[in-house]
mmCIF file of C-alpha atoms in Angstrom:
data_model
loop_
_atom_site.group_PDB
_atom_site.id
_atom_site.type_symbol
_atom_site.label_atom_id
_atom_site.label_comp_id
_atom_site.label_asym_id
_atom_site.label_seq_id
_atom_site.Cartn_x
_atom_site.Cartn_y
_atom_site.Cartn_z
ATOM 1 C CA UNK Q 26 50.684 117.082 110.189
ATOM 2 C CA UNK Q 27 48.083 114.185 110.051
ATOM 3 C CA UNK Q 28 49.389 110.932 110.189
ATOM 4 C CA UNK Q 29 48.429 108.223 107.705
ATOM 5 C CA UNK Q 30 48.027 104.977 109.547
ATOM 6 C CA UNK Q 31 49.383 101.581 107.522
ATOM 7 C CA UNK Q 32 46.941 99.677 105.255
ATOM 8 C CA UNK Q 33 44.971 97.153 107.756
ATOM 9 C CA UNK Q 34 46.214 93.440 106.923
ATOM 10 C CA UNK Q 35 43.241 91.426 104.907
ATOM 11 C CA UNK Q 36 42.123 88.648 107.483
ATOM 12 C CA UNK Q 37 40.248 85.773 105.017
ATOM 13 C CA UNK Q 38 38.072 84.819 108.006
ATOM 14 C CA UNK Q 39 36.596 88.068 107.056
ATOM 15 C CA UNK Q 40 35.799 87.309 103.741
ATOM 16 C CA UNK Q 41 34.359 83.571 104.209
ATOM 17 C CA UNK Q 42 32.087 84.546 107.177
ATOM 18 C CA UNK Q 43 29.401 86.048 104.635
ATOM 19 C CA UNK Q 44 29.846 82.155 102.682
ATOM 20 C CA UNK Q 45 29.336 80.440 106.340
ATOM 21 C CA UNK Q 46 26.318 81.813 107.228
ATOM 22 C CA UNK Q 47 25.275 81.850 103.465
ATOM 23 C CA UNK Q 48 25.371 78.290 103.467
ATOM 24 C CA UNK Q 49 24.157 77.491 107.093
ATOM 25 C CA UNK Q 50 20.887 79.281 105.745
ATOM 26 C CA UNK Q 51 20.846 77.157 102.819
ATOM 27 C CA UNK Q 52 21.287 73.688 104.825
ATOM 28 C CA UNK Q 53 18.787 75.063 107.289
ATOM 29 C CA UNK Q 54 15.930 75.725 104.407
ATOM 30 C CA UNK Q 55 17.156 72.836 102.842
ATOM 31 C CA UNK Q 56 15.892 70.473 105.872
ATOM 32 C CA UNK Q 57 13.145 71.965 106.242
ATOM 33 C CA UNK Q 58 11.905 71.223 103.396
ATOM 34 C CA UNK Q 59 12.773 67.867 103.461
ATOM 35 C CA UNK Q 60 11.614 66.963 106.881
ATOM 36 C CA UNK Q 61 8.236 68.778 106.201
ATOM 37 C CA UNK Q 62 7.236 68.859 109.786
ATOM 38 C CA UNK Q 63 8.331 65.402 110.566
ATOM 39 C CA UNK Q 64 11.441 63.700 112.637
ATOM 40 C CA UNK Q 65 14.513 63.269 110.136
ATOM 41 C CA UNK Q 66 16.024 61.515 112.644
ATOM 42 C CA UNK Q 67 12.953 58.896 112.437
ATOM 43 C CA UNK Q 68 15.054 56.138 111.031
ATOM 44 C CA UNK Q 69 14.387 53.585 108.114
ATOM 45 C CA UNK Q 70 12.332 51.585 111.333
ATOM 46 C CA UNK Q 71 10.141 53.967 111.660
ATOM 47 C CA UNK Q 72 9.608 54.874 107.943
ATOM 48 C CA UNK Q 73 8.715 51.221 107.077
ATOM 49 C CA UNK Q 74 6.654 51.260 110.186
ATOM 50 C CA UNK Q 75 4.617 53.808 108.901
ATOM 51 C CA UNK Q 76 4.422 52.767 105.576
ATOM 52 C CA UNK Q 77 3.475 49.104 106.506
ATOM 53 C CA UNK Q 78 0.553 50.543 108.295
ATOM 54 C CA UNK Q 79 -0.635 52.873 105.641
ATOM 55 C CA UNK Q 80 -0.265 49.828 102.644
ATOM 56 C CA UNK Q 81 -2.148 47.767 105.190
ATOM 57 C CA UNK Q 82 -5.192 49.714 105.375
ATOM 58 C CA UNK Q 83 -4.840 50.587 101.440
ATOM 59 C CA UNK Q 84 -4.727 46.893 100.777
ATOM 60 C CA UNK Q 85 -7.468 45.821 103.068
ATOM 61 C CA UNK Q 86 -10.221 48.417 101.175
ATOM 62 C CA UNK Q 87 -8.924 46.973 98.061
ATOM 63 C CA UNK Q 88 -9.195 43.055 99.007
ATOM 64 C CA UNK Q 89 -12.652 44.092 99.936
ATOM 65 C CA UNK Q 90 -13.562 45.602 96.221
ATOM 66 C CA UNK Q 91 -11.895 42.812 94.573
ATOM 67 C CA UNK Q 92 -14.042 40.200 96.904
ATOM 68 C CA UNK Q 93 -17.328 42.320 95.802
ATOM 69 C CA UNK Q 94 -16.030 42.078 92.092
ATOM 70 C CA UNK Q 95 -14.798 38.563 92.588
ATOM 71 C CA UNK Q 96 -18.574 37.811 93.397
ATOM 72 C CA UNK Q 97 -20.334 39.718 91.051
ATOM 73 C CA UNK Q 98 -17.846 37.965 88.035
ATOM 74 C CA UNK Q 99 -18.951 34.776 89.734
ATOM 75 C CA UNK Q 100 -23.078 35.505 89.384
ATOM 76 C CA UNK Q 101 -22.783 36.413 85.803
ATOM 77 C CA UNK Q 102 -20.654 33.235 84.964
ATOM 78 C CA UNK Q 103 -23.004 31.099 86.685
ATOM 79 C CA UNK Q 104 -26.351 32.759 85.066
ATOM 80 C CA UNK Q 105 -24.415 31.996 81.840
ATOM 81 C CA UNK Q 106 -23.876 28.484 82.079
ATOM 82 C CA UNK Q 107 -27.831 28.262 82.772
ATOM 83 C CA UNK Q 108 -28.287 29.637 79.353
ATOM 84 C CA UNK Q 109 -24.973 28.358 77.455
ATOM 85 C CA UNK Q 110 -24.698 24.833 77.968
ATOM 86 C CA UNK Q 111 -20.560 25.222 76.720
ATOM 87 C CA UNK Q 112 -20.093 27.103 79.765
ATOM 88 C CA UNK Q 113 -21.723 24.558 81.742
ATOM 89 C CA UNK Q 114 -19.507 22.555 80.212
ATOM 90 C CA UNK Q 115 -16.052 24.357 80.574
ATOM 91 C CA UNK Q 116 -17.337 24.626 84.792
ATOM 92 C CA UNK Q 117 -18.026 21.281 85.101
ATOM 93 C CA UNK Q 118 -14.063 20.352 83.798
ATOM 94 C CA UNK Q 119 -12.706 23.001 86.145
ATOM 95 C CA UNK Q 120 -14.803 22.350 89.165
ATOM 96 C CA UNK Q 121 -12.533 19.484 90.556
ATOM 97 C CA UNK Q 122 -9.212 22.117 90.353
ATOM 98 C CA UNK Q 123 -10.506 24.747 92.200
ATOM 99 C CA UNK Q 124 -10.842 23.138 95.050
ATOM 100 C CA UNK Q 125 -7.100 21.881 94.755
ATOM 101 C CA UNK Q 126 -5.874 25.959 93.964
ATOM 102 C CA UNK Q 127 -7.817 26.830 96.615
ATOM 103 C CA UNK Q 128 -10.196 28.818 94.977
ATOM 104 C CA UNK Q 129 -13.285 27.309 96.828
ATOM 105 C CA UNK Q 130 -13.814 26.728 100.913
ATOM 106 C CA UNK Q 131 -13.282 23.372 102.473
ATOM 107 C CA UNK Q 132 -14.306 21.622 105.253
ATOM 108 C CA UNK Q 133 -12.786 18.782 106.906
ATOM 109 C CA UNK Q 134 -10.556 17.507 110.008
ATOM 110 C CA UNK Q 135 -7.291 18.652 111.155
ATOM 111 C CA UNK Q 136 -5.021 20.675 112.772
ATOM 112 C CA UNK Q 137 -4.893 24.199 114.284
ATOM 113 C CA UNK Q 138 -1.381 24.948 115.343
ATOM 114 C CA UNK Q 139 -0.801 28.166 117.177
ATOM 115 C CA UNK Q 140 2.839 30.159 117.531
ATOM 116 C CA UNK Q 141 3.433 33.092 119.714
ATOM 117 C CA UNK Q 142 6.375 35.101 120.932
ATOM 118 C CA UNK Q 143 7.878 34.080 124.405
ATOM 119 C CA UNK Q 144 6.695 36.395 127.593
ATOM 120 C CA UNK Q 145 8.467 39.344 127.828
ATOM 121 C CA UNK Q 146 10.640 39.640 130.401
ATOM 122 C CA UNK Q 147 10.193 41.141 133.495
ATOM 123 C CA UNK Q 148 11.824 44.553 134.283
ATOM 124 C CA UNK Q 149 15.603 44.341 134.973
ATOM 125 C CA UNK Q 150 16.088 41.384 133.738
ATOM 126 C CA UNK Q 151 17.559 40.309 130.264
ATOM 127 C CA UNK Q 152 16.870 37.990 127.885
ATOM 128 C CA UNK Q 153 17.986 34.237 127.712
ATOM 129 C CA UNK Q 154 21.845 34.819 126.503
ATOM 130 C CA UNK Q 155 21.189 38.067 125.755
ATOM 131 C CA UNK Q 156 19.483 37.751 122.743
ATOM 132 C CA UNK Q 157 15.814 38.839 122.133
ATOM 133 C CA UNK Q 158 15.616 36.981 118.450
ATOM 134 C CA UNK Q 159 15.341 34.319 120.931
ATOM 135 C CA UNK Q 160 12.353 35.157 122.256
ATOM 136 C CA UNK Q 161 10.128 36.178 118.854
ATOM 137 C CA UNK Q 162 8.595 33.754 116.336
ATOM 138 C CA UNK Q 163 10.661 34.173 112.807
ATOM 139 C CA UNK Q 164 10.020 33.519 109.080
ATOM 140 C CA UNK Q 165 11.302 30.207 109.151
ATOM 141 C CA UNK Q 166 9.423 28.638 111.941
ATOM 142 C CA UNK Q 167 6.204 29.766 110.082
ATOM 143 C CA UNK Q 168 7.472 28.213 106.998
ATOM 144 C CA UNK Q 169 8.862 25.130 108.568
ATOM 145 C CA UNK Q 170 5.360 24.406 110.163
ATOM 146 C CA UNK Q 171 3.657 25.360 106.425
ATOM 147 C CA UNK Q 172 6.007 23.107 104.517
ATOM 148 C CA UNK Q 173 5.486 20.072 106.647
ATOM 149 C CA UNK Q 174 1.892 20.287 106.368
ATOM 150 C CA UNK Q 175 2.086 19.970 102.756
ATOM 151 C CA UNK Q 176 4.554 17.473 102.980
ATOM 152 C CA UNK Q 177 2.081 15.457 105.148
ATOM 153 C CA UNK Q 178 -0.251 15.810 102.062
ATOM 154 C CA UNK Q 179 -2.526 18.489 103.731
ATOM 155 C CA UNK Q 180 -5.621 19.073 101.318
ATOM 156 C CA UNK Q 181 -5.585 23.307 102.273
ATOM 157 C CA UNK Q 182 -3.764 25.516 104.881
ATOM 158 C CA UNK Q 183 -4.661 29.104 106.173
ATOM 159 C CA UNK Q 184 -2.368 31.476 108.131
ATOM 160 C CA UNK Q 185 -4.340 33.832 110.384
ATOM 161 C CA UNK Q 186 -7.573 32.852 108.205
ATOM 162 C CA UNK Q 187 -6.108 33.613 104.866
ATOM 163 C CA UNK Q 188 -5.891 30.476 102.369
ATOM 164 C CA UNK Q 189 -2.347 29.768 101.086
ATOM 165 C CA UNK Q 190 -2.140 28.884 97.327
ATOM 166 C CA UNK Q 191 1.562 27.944 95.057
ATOM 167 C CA UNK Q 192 2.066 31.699 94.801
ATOM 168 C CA UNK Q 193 1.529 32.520 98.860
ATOM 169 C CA UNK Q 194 4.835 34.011 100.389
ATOM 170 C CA UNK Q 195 4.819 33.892 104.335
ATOM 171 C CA UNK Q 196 7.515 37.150 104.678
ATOM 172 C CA UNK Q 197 8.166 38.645 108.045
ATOM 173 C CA UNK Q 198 9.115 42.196 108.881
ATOM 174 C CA UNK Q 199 10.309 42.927 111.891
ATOM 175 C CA UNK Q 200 7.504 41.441 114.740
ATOM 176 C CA UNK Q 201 4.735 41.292 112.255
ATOM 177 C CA UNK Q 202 3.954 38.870 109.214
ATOM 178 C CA UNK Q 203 3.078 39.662 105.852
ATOM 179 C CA UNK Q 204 0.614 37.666 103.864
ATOM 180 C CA UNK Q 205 -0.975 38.766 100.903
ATOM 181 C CA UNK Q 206 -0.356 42.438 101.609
ATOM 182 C CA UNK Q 207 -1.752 42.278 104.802
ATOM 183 C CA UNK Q 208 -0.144 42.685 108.255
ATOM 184 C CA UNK Q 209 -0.489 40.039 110.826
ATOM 185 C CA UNK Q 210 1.046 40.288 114.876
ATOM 186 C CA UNK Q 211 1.344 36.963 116.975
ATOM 187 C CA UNK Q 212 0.263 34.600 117.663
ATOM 188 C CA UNK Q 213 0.239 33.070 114.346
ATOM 189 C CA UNK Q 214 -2.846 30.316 113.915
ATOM 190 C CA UNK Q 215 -2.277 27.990 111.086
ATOM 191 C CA UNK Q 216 -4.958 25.422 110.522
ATOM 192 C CA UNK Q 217 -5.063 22.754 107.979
ATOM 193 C CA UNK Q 218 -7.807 19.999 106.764
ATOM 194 C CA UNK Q 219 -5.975 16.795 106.019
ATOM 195 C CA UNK Q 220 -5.402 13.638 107.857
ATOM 196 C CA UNK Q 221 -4.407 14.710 111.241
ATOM 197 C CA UNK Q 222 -2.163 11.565 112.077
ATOM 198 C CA UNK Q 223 0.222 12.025 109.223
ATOM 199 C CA UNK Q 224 0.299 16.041 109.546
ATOM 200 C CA UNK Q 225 1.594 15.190 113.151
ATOM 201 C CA UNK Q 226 3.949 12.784 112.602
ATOM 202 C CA UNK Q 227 5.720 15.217 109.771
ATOM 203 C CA UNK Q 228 5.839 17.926 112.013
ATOM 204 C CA UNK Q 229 7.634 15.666 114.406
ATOM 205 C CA UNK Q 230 10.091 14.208 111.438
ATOM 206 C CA UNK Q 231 11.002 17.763 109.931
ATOM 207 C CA UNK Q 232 14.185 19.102 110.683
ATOM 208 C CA UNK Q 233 13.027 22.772 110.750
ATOM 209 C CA UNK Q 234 10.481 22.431 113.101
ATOM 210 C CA UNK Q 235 12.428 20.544 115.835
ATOM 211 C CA UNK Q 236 14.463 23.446 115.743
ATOM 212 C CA UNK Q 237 12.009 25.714 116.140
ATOM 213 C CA UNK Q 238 10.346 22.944 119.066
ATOM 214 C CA UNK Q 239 13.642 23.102 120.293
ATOM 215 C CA UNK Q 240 13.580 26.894 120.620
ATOM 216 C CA UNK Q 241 9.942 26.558 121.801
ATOM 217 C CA UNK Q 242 10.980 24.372 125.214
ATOM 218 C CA UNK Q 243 14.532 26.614 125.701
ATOM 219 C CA UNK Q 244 12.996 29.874 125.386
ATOM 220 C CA UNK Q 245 9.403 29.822 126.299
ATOM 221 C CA UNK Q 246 7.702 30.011 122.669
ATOM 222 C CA UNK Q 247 4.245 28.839 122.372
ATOM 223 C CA UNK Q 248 3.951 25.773 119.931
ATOM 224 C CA UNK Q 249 0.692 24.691 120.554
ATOM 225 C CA UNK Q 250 -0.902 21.868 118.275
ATOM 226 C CA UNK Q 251 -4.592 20.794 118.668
ATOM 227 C CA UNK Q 252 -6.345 18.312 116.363
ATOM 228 C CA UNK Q 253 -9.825 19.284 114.899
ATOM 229 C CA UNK Q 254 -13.009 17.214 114.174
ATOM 230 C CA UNK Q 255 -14.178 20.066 111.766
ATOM 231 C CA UNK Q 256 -12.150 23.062 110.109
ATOM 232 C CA UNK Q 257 -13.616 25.446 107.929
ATOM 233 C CA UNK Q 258 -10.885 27.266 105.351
ATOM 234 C CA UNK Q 259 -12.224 30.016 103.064
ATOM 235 C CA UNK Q 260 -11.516 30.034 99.279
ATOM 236 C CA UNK Q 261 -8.421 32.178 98.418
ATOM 237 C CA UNK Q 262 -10.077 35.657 97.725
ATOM 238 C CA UNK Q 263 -6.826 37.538 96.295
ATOM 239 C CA UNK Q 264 -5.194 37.989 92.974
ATOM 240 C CA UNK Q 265 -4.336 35.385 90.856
ATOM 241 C CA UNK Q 266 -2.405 37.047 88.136
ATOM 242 C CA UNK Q 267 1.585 36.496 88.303
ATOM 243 C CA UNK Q 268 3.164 39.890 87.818
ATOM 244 C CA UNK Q 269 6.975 37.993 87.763
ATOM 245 C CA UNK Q 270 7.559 34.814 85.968
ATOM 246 C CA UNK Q 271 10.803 33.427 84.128
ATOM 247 C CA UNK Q 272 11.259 29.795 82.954
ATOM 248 C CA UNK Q 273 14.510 27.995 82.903
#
């Protein structure tokens, strides 16, 4: 007589193994895609890293097609006023406010300042009070320096070459500046035509930079200051249409 065995008991790990590996395959195509051959474990760092350099170079080709334009707009406005004597006229009124935006070069005495990062230091050692911020040029030293030149009544300023104008933003990310969509690494020269006397003695009466000078002597920082018998700033080149604006 054959024996009929009892029915087998339904394990449910049975049933959900199929769904495991169903959706491991799914997670797995899933991040692949995503990743497309690069590092998901990157970080945001390294994304902005990346994306700072590649906005860098897209920024520099188009600074240099706007400059070309820039001229070009310049030539025909200038062959017009030799044949239209209103828009002779019209240049003549604006000539003295360029200069002030700092839409033309100037030349003059002054001051080249120069800020750098501290040495690094030496292998096995660590910072001063543990704390590299201490050791790297920020945002607001750049700014304090900036702001006390125009407070000394500077007639034009540059940052790494570049003319500042009202709507120049000195931003910082990470160890690198940004100023007008280009990238800058220290050290940071800032040089500014004005009376060299007064530029000095409000960079010794503002509260922001004896912080930083402060910082400078604790930490190593380079604050260097060097007064100039002849500077030569170049006109602002960029943009001058304001894409944000709100009043009141």
């Amino acid at each position: 007589m054959t024996r009929i065995g009892s029915p087998r008991r339904f394990d449910p790990w049975v049933g959900l193994v199929p769904v495991v590996a169903l959706a491991a395959g799914l997670l797995f195509a899933t991040s692949s895609t995503t990743a497309q051959g690069t590092d998901l474990r990157g970080g945001e760092v390294t994304e902005l890293s990346a994306l700072i350099e590649q906005r860098d170079s897209t920024v520099a080709g188009q600074q240099a097609e706007l400059a070309a334009l820039q001229e070009q707009v310049q030539a025909l406005t200038d062959l017009a006023a030799l044949r239209n004597g209103e828009v002779a006229a019209v240049q003549q009124q604006a000539a003295p406010g360029v200069g002030s935006a700092g839409l033309a070069e100037l030349t003059g005495p002054g001051l080249a300042i120069e800020l750098d990062d501290a040495p690094h230091p030496s292998a096995g050692t660590t910072p001063t009070e543990g704390n590299p911020d201490n050791l790297v040029i920020h945002q607001s030293d750049v700014q304090g320096v900036v702001n006390a030149l125009w407070a000394a009544g500077a007639d034009g300023v540059a940052i790494m070459g570049q003319r500042l104008i009202s709507t120049s933003a000195v931003i910082c990310v990470g160890p690198t500046l940004l100023l007008h969509g280009r990238k800058y690494s220290p050290p940071y020269v800032i040089t500014a035509v004005g009376d060299a006397d007064e530029m000095r003695d409000e960079l010794a009466a503002s509260p922001g930079v004896q912080v930083f000078q402060e910082a400078a002597d604790d930490y190593g920082l380079t604050f260097d200051v060097e007064e100039e018998d002849r500077l030569s700033l170049p006109a602002y080149d960029g943009a001058l249409d304001m894409q944000y604006a709100r009043v009141g």
